[in-house]
CSV table of C-alpha atoms and ligand atoms in Angstrom, one decimal:
chain,number,residue,atom,x,y,z
A,5,MET,CA,72.3,49.1,-65.8
A,6,ALA,CA,74.7,50.6,-63.2
A,7,GLY,CA,78.2,52.1,-63.3
A,8,ILE,CA,81.0,51.6,-60.7
A,9,TYR,CA,83.5,54.3,-60.2
A,10,ILE,CA,86.6,53.7,-58.0
A,11,HIS,CA,88.5,56.8,-57.0
A,12,VAL,CA,92.2,55.9,-56.6
A,13,PRO,CA,93.6,59.0,-54.7
A,14,PHE,CA,97.4,58.6,-55.1
A,15,CYS,CA,99.7,60.7,-57.3
A,16,LYS,CA,103.5,60.6,-57.7
A,17,LYS,CA,103.4,64.6,-58.0
A,18,LYS,CA,100.8,67.1,-57.7
A,19,CYS,CA,100.1,69.0,-60.9
A,20,ASN,CA,99.9,72.7,-60.2
A,21,TYR,CA,96.4,73.2,-61.7
A,22,CYS,CA,94.6,70.2,-60.1
A,23,ASP,CA,92.2,70.2,-57.3
A,24,PHE,CA,91.2,66.6,-57.4
A,25,TYR,CA,91.6,64.9,-54.0
A,26,SER,CA,95.0,63.1,-54.1
A,27,VAL,CA,97.8,62.4,-51.8
A,28,GLY,CA,101.3,61.1,-52.3
A,29,GLU,CA,101.8,57.3,-53.2
A,30,ALA,CA,103.8,56.9,-50.1
A,31,LYS,CA,100.3,56.6,-48.4
A,32,MET,CA,99.2,53.6,-50.6
A,33,ASP,CA,99.0,50.3,-49.4
A,34,ASN,CA,96.8,47.1,-49.4
A,35,HIS,CA,94.5,48.8,-46.7
A,36,PHE,CA,93.1,51.1,-49.4
A,37,THR,CA,91.9,48.0,-51.6
A,38,ASP,CA,90.5,46.5,-48.3
A,39,PHE,CA,88.6,49.5,-47.6
A,40,VAL,CA,87.2,49.8,-51.2
A,41,LEU,CA,85.9,46.3,-51.0
A,42,LYS,CA,84.7,47.0,-47.4
A,43,GLU,CA,82.7,50.0,-48.8
A,44,LEU,CA,81.4,47.9,-51.7
A,45,ASN,CA,80.0,45.3,-49.2
A,46,LEU,CA,78.3,48.1,-47.2
A,47,ARG,CA,77.0,50.4,-49.8
A,48,ASN,CA,76.1,48.0,-52.8
A,49,PRO,CA,72.4,47.6,-51.4
A,50,LEU,CA,71.7,51.1,-52.1
A,51,ILE,CA,71.9,50.5,-55.9
A,52,ALA,CA,68.7,49.0,-57.3
A,53,ASP,CA,70.2,47.9,-60.6
A,54,ARG,CA,72.2,44.9,-60.4
A,55,ILE,CA,73.8,44.6,-63.6
A,56,VAL,CA,77.0,46.5,-63.9
A,57,LYS,CA,77.6,47.9,-67.5
A,58,THR,CA,80.7,50.0,-66.7
A,59,ILE,CA,83.7,50.2,-64.3
A,60,TYR,CA,85.8,53.1,-64.1
A,61,PHE,CA,89.1,53.5,-62.2
A,62,GLY,CA,89.8,57.3,-61.9
A,63,GLY,CA,91.8,59.4,-59.7
A,64,GLY,CA,94.3,60.5,-58.7
A,65,THR,CA,96.5,58.1,-60.6
A,66,PRO,CA,95.0,54.7,-60.9
A,67,SER,CA,97.9,53.3,-62.8
A,68,LEU,CA,99.9,53.6,-59.5
A,69,LEU,CA,97.6,50.9,-57.9
A,70,PRO,CA,99.1,47.3,-58.3
A,71,VAL,CA,97.4,45.3,-61.1
A,72,GLY,CA,96.8,42.6,-58.4
A,73,ASN,CA,94.7,45.2,-56.4
A,74,ILE,CA,92.7,46.3,-59.4
A,75,LYS,CA,91.9,42.7,-60.2
A,76,ARG,CA,90.7,42.1,-56.5
A,77,ILE,CA,88.3,45.1,-56.8
A,78,ILE,CA,87.0,43.8,-60.2
A,79,SER,CA,86.4,40.2,-58.9
A,80,GLY,CA,84.8,41.8,-55.7
A,81,LEU,CA,82.3,43.5,-57.8
A,82,GLY,CA,81.1,40.2,-59.1
A,83,ASP,CA,80.3,39.0,-55.6
A,84,PHE,CA,77.5,41.6,-55.3
A,85,PHE,CA,76.6,42.6,-58.8
A,86,VAL,CA,76.3,40.8,-62.2
A,87,VAL,CA,79.1,42.3,-64.2
A,88,ASP,CA,77.9,42.3,-67.9
A,89,PRO,CA,80.4,40.2,-70.1
A,90,ASN,CA,80.7,43.2,-72.4
A,91,ALA,CA,81.2,45.6,-69.7
A,92,GLU,CA,83.3,48.7,-70.4
A,93,ILE,CA,86.2,48.6,-67.9
A,94,THR,CA,88.2,51.8,-68.1
A,95,ILE,CA,91.4,52.9,-66.2
A,96,GLU,CA,92.8,56.4,-66.2
A,97,VAL,CA,96.7,56.2,-66.7
A,98,ASN,CA,99.6,58.7,-66.6
A,99,PRO,CA,101.7,58.1,-69.7
A,100,ASP,CA,104.9,57.9,-67.4
A,101,ASP,CA,103.7,54.7,-65.7
A,102,VAL,CA,102.9,52.9,-69.0
A,103,THR,CA,105.0,49.9,-69.8
A,104,LEU,CA,104.2,46.9,-72.3
A,105,GLU,CA,104.1,44.7,-69.2
A,106,LEU,CA,101.6,46.8,-67.5
A,107,ALA,CA,99.5,47.1,-70.5
A,108,GLU,CA,99.3,43.5,-71.1
A,109,GLN,CA,98.5,42.9,-67.5
A,110,TYR,CA,95.5,45.2,-67.7
A,111,HIS,CA,94.4,43.5,-71.0
A,112,ALA,CA,94.6,40.2,-69.0
A,113,ILE,CA,92.5,41.3,-66.2
A,114,GLY,CA,89.7,42.4,-68.7
A,115,ILE,CA,90.4,46.3,-68.8
A,116,ASN,CA,89.3,47.1,-72.2
A,117,ARG,CA,89.6,51.0,-72.3
A,118,VAL,CA,92.2,53.3,-71.2
A,119,SER,CA,92.0,57.0,-70.6
A,120,ILE,CA,95.5,58.6,-70.9
A,121,GLY,CA,96.3,62.0,-69.2
A,122,VAL,CA,98.1,63.5,-72.2
A,123,GLN,CA,96.9,67.1,-71.5
A,124,SER,CA,99.2,68.6,-74.4
A,125,PHE,CA,101.7,67.4,-77.0
A,126,ASN,CA,103.7,70.6,-76.5
A,127,ASN,CA,106.6,70.1,-74.0
A,128,ASN,CA,106.6,73.7,-72.7
A,129,GLU,CA,102.9,73.4,-71.9
A,130,LEU,CA,103.4,70.1,-70.1
A,131,VAL,CA,106.2,71.8,-68.0
A,132,PHE,CA,103.8,74.7,-67.2
A,133,LEU,CA,101.3,72.3,-65.9
A,134,GLY,CA,103.6,70.4,-63.7
A,135,ARG,CA,103.1,67.1,-65.5
A,136,ARG,CA,105.7,64.3,-65.1
A,137,HIS,CA,105.8,63.1,-68.7
A,138,ASP,CA,106.7,64.7,-72.1
A,139,ALA,CA,105.0,64.4,-75.3
A,140,SER,CA,107.0,61.6,-76.7
A,141,LYS,CA,106.2,59.5,-73.6
A,142,ALA,CA,102.4,60.2,-74.3
A,143,VAL,CA,102.8,59.0,-77.9
A,144,GLU,CA,104.6,55.9,-76.7
A,145,ALA,CA,102.1,55.0,-74.3
A,146,ILE,CA,99.4,55.2,-76.9
A,147,ARG,CA,101.4,52.7,-79.0
A,148,ILE,CA,102.1,50.3,-76.1
A,149,PHE,CA,98.4,49.9,-75.3
A,150,ARG,CA,97.5,49.4,-78.9
A,151,ALA,CA,100.3,46.6,-79.1
A,152,ALA,CA,98.9,45.1,-75.9
A,153,GLY,CA,95.6,44.7,-77.6
A,154,ILE,CA,93.6,47.5,-75.9
A,155,ALA,CA,91.6,48.8,-78.7
A,156,ASN,CA,89.6,51.6,-77.2
A,157,ILE,CA,91.9,54.5,-76.2
A,158,SER,CA,90.8,57.8,-75.0
A,159,ILE,CA,93.2,60.8,-74.4
A,160,ASP,CA,92.6,64.0,-72.4
A,161,LEU,CA,93.9,67.4,-73.7
A,162,ILE,CA,93.5,70.9,-72.1
A,163,TYR,CA,92.9,73.9,-73.9
A,164,GLY,CA,92.7,77.5,-73.2
A,165,LEU,CA,96.2,77.5,-71.6
A,166,PRO,CA,98.0,80.8,-70.9
A,167,ASN,CA,100.2,81.8,-73.8
A,168,SER,CA,98.7,79.1,-75.9
A,169,THR,CA,97.9,79.9,-79.5
A,170,LEU,CA,95.8,78.6,-82.3
A,171,LYS,CA,99.1,77.0,-83.7
A,172,SER,CA,100.1,75.2,-80.5
A,173,TRP,CA,96.6,73.8,-80.0
A,174,GLU,CA,96.4,72.8,-83.5
A,175,HIS,CA,99.8,70.9,-83.1
A,176,SER,CA,98.2,69.0,-80.1
A,177,LEU,CA,95.1,68.1,-82.1
A,178,ASN,CA,97.0,67.1,-85.1
A,179,VAL,CA,99.1,64.9,-83.1
A,180,ALA,CA,96.3,63.3,-81.4
A,181,PHE,CA,94.3,62.8,-84.5
A,182,GLY,CA,97.3,61.3,-86.2
A,183,LEU,CA,97.4,58.4,-83.4
A,184,ASP,CA,95.1,55.7,-83.5
A,185,ILE,CA,92.7,57.0,-80.7
A,186,GLN,CA,89.0,56.4,-80.4
A,187,HIS,CA,88.0,59.1,-78.0
A,188,LEU,CA,89.2,62.5,-77.1
A,189,SER,CA,88.2,64.5,-73.9
A,190,CYS,CA,89.0,68.3,-74.1
A,191,TYR,CA,88.7,70.5,-71.0
A,192,HIS,CA,89.4,74.3,-70.8
A,193,LEU,CA,91.9,75.0,-68.2
A,194,THR,CA,90.1,76.1,-65.1
A,195,TYR,CA,91.5,78.0,-62.1
A,196,GLU,CA,90.5,76.0,-59.1
A,197,GLU,CA,90.7,77.6,-55.5
A,198,GLY,CA,93.6,76.7,-53.7
A,199,THR,CA,95.9,75.4,-56.6
A,200,PRO,CA,99.5,76.7,-57.0
A,201,LEU,CA,98.4,78.0,-60.6
A,202,THR,CA,95.6,80.0,-59.2
A,203,ARG,CA,97.9,81.5,-56.6
A,204,ARG,CA,100.3,82.5,-59.4
A,205,VAL,CA,97.4,84.2,-61.3
A,206,ALA,CA,96.5,86.0,-58.2
A,207,LYS,CA,100.1,87.4,-57.8
A,208,GLY,CA,99.9,88.5,-61.6
A,209,ALA,CA,102.6,86.0,-62.4
A,210,VAL,CA,100.4,84.1,-64.9
A,211,MET,CA,97.8,85.9,-67.2
A,212,PRO,CA,94.9,83.6,-68.1
A,213,LEU,CA,94.2,83.4,-71.9
A,214,ASP,CA,91.6,85.7,-73.2
A,215,GLU,CA,88.2,84.5,-74.0
A,216,GLU,CA,88.3,85.1,-77.8
A,217,MET,CA,91.4,82.9,-78.1
A,218,SER,CA,89.8,80.1,-76.0
A,219,LYS,CA,86.7,80.3,-78.2
A,220,ALA,CA,88.9,80.1,-81.3
A,221,GLN,CA,90.5,77.2,-79.8
A,222,PHE,CA,87.2,75.6,-79.2
A,223,ASP,CA,86.0,76.4,-82.6
A,224,LEU,CA,89.3,74.8,-84.1
A,225,LEU,CA,88.7,71.6,-81.9
A,226,ARG,CA,85.3,71.3,-83.7
A,227,GLU,CA,86.8,71.8,-87.2
A,228,LEU,CA,89.6,69.2,-86.8
A,229,SER,CA,87.3,66.7,-84.9
A,230,HIS,CA,84.7,66.9,-87.8
A,231,ALA,CA,87.5,66.6,-90.5
A,232,ASN,CA,88.7,63.4,-88.7
A,233,ASP,CA,85.3,61.8,-88.3
A,234,PHE,CA,84.8,62.3,-84.6
A,235,VAL,CA,81.4,63.0,-83.2
A,236,HIS,CA,81.3,65.9,-80.8
A,237,TYR,CA,78.8,64.2,-78.4
A,238,GLU,CA,79.2,66.1,-75.3
A,239,ILE,CA,80.6,69.7,-74.5
A,240,SER,CA,84.1,68.1,-73.6
A,241,ASN,CA,83.9,64.7,-75.3
A,242,LEU,CA,84.5,63.5,-78.8
A,243,ALA,CA,84.4,60.1,-80.1
A,244,LYS,CA,84.7,58.0,-83.3
A,245,PRO,CA,81.3,56.5,-84.0
A,246,GLY,CA,80.6,53.7,-81.7
A,247,TYR,CA,83.2,54.7,-79.1
A,248,THR,CA,81.3,57.2,-76.8
A,249,SER,CA,82.2,56.7,-73.2
A,250,LYS,CA,79.6,54.3,-71.8
A,251,HIS,CA,80.5,55.2,-68.3
A,252,ASN,CA,80.2,59.0,-68.5
A,253,SER,CA,77.3,58.6,-70.8
A,254,GLY,CA,75.6,56.9,-67.8
A,255,TYR,CA,76.1,60.0,-65.7
A,256,TRP,CA,74.5,62.2,-68.4
A,257,LEU,CA,71.8,59.9,-69.2
A,258,GLY,CA,70.6,59.6,-65.5
A,259,GLU,CA,71.6,55.9,-64.7
A,260,GLU,CA,72.6,54.8,-61.4
A,261,TYR,CA,76.3,54.7,-60.2
A,262,LEU,CA,78.2,53.7,-57.1
A,263,GLY,CA,81.3,55.6,-56.2
A,264,LEU,CA,84.0,53.9,-54.0
A,265,GLY,CA,86.9,55.6,-52.4
A,266,PRO,CA,87.5,59.1,-50.9
A,267,SER,CA,85.6,61.8,-52.7
A,268,ALA,CA,83.7,59.5,-54.9
A,269,HIS,CA,80.1,60.5,-55.5
A,270,SER,CA,77.1,58.1,-56.0
A,271,PHE,CA,73.6,58.4,-57.2
A,272,ASN,CA,70.6,56.0,-57.2
A,273,ARG,CA,67.8,58.2,-58.7
A,274,SER,CA,66.3,59.1,-55.2
A,275,MET,CA,69.3,60.3,-53.4
A,276,ARG,CA,73.0,61.4,-54.1
A,277,TRP,CA,75.8,60.8,-51.6
A,278,TRP,CA,79.6,61.5,-51.5
A,279,ASN,CA,82.6,60.4,-49.6
A,280,PRO,CA,84.7,62.8,-47.6
A,281,SER,CA,87.8,64.1,-49.4
A,282,SER,CA,90.2,62.5,-47.1
A,283,ILE,CA,91.5,59.0,-46.8
A,284,THR,CA,91.1,59.1,-43.1
A,285,GLY,CA,87.6,60.5,-43.1
A,286,TRP,CA,86.4,58.1,-45.8
A,287,GLY,CA,88.1,55.2,-43.8
A,288,ASN,CA,86.3,56.3,-40.6
A,289,GLU,CA,83.0,56.5,-42.4
A,290,VAL,CA,83.4,53.1,-44.0
A,291,ASP,CA,84.5,51.7,-40.6
A,292,SER,CA,81.4,53.2,-38.8
A,293,GLY,CA,78.9,50.9,-40.6
A,294,ASN,CA,76.2,52.4,-42.8
A,295,PHE,CA,76.6,56.0,-41.8
A,296,LEU,CA,76.4,58.3,-44.6
A,297,LYS,CA,77.4,61.8,-43.8
A,298,ASN,CA,76.9,63.8,-47.0
A,299,THR,CA,73.5,63.0,-48.7
A,300,GLU,CA,71.2,64.9,-50.9
A,301,ALA,CA,67.5,63.8,-51.6
A,302,ILE,CA,66.6,64.4,-55.3
A,303,ASP,CA,63.3,66.4,-55.2
A,304,GLU,CA,61.6,67.3,-58.4
A,305,ALA,CA,63.2,70.7,-59.0
A,306,ILE,CA,66.8,69.0,-58.4
A,307,GLN,CA,65.9,66.3,-60.8
A,308,PHE,CA,64.8,68.8,-63.5
A,309,ASN,CA,67.8,70.9,-63.1
A,310,GLU,CA,70.2,68.0,-63.2
A,311,LEU,CA,68.3,66.8,-66.4
A,312,LEU,CA,69.0,70.1,-68.2
A,313,ILE,CA,72.5,70.6,-66.8
A,314,THR,CA,73.6,67.0,-67.9
A,315,ARG,CA,71.6,66.3,-70.9
A,316,LEU,CA,71.4,69.7,-72.8
A,317,ARG,CA,75.2,69.7,-73.6
A,318,THR,CA,75.1,66.3,-75.1
A,319,MET,CA,73.9,65.1,-78.5
A,320,TRP,CA,71.0,63.3,-76.9
A,321,GLY,CA,69.3,66.5,-75.6
A,322,VAL,CA,66.3,66.8,-73.6
A,323,ASN,CA,63.1,65.0,-74.7
A,324,LEU,CA,60.1,67.2,-74.0
A,325,ASN,CA,57.8,64.2,-73.7
A,326,GLU,CA,60.1,62.9,-70.9
A,327,VAL,CA,59.6,66.2,-69.1
A,328,ALA,CA,55.9,66.3,-69.7
A,329,ASN,CA,55.6,62.6,-68.4
A,330,GLY,CA,58.1,62.7,-65.6
A,331,PHE,CA,57.4,66.3,-64.1
A,332,SER,CA,54.5,68.4,-63.0
A,333,ILE,CA,52.8,70.6,-65.5
A,334,GLU,CA,54.2,73.6,-63.8
A,335,ILE,CA,57.7,72.4,-64.5
A,336,TYR,CA,56.8,71.4,-68.1
A,337,ASN,CA,55.3,74.8,-68.6
A,338,HIS,CA,58.2,76.7,-67.0
A,339,LEU,CA,60.5,75.0,-69.5
A,340,ARG,CA,58.3,75.7,-72.6
A,341,LYS,CA,58.3,79.5,-71.5
A,342,LYS,CA,61.9,79.7,-70.8
A,343,ILE,CA,63.2,78.1,-74.1
A,344,ILE,CA,61.3,80.7,-76.3
A,345,PRO,CA,64.2,83.3,-76.6
A,346,PHE,CA,66.7,80.6,-77.3
A,347,THR,CA,64.7,78.7,-79.9
A,348,LYS,CA,64.0,82.1,-81.6
A,349,SER,CA,67.6,82.9,-81.6
A,350,GLY,CA,68.6,79.5,-82.8
A,351,LYS,CA,70.8,78.7,-79.7
A,352,ILE,CA,68.4,75.8,-78.8
A,353,ILE,CA,66.8,73.8,-81.6
A,354,MET,CA,63.8,71.3,-81.3
A,355,GLU,CA,63.9,68.3,-83.5
A,356,ASN,CA,61.2,65.7,-83.0
A,357,ASN,CA,60.2,67.1,-79.7
A,358,ILE,CA,64.0,67.0,-78.5
A,359,LEU,CA,65.7,70.2,-77.4
A,360,LYS,CA,69.2,70.5,-78.2
A,361,ILE,CA,72.2,73.0,-78.0
A,362,LEU,CA,74.0,72.7,-81.1
A,363,PRO,CA,77.9,72.0,-80.6
A,364,ASN,CA,78.6,75.5,-82.1
A,365,HIS,CA,76.8,76.9,-79.0
A,366,TYR,CA,78.3,74.4,-76.5
A,367,PHE,CA,81.0,77.0,-75.6
A,368,VAL,CA,78.2,79.3,-74.1
A,369,SER,CA,76.0,76.5,-72.9
A,370,ASP,CA,76.4,77.3,-69.1
A,371,SER,CA,74.8,80.7,-69.6
A,372,ILE,CA,72.0,79.0,-71.8
A,373,VAL,CA,71.3,76.4,-69.3
A,374,ALA,CA,71.5,78.7,-66.3
A,375,GLU,CA,68.5,80.6,-67.7
A,376,LEU,CA,66.4,77.5,-67.9
A,377,LEU,CA,66.8,76.3,-64.3
A,378,ILE,CA,64.3,76.4,-61.4
A,379,VAL,CA,66.1,78.6,-58.7
B,403,SF4,S1,96.0,66.0,-62.7
B,403,SF4,FE1,95.9,63.8,-62.4
B,403,SF4,S2,98.1,63.4,-61.9
B,403,SF4,FE2,98.0,65.5,-61.7
B,403,SF4,S3,97.6,65.9,-59.6
B,403,SF4,FE3,95.7,65.8,-60.6
B,403,SF4,S4,94.9,63.7,-60.3
B,403,SF4,FE4,97.2,63.6,-60.0
């Protein structure tokens, strides 16, 4: 089954830590939706799997896109693919945009999952991040979606914020777990090139949190999520049983996906391609016909590295039988040799021939995975 991602690149206000491609909402008009549908028409043959299991509106701020346009895109997908009647249809929303009317409209057009960009339940941290909502608005947004009948609610939180403490992080987590949410994505703050926040760090005006406190916050996340019956199924993602994100799991499990909109990425097992990070550049590319500027063929080494990068940080792990059957003997032997120090130290375990990094080592998983890759 395939996944469809639609990148809606409009934001009312740029958050000062964010490097996702987005422009002001003044640039949004019906042409955007027309171009998404045009791109769908053009690119859908690149995806072999014709059954759509997940649709994900990400951004940017998709909750700025009028509901009628979202509906047009969902029905347009049905012109080219078979949309599974139980498809997971997610939209990312900014708490500030949420009204009961909007939530009911989403429910009516088939959206059955929302991902709310909460980031923190501490108002001082929301101001620091440049968010346009406060904590009470985020709590209200969750209640509104529940009242509108959307039963699968995910929220995003950020940890590792400068000046944050175990207490401030515990507050955000306790508020989150006290609400009726099914899924939680927790990301460590990153300092991306070119953002206002990174410039402030370079000037010495902001001091990043030390690693020890970041690790303590990660450990607290694990402890509280366990106490609240959430499964830590991927380094940054936790869910109540039965509520893992089907869309994101598709990325980690190597399923095909088609990305529509500026900066969106796509994958069809033999090739990866990505759209220009500019509305004009993307529009020109779509207008020019089938021309794809940014592509990468997936050779065996890339496929192997991607398998490790995506899968080892999930509860599913890497099945050695899959490596033995799907790759050359050299690659299989490379992996068997490279994992020895990690299985000895307990950082990687092997259960029924499946390699896994246990969640208590997820925090250092980047350095573990880096040692296993083919370079
Ligand atoms: S964090 Fe979200 S709302 Fe803020 S600028 Fe980035 S995409 Fe827009």
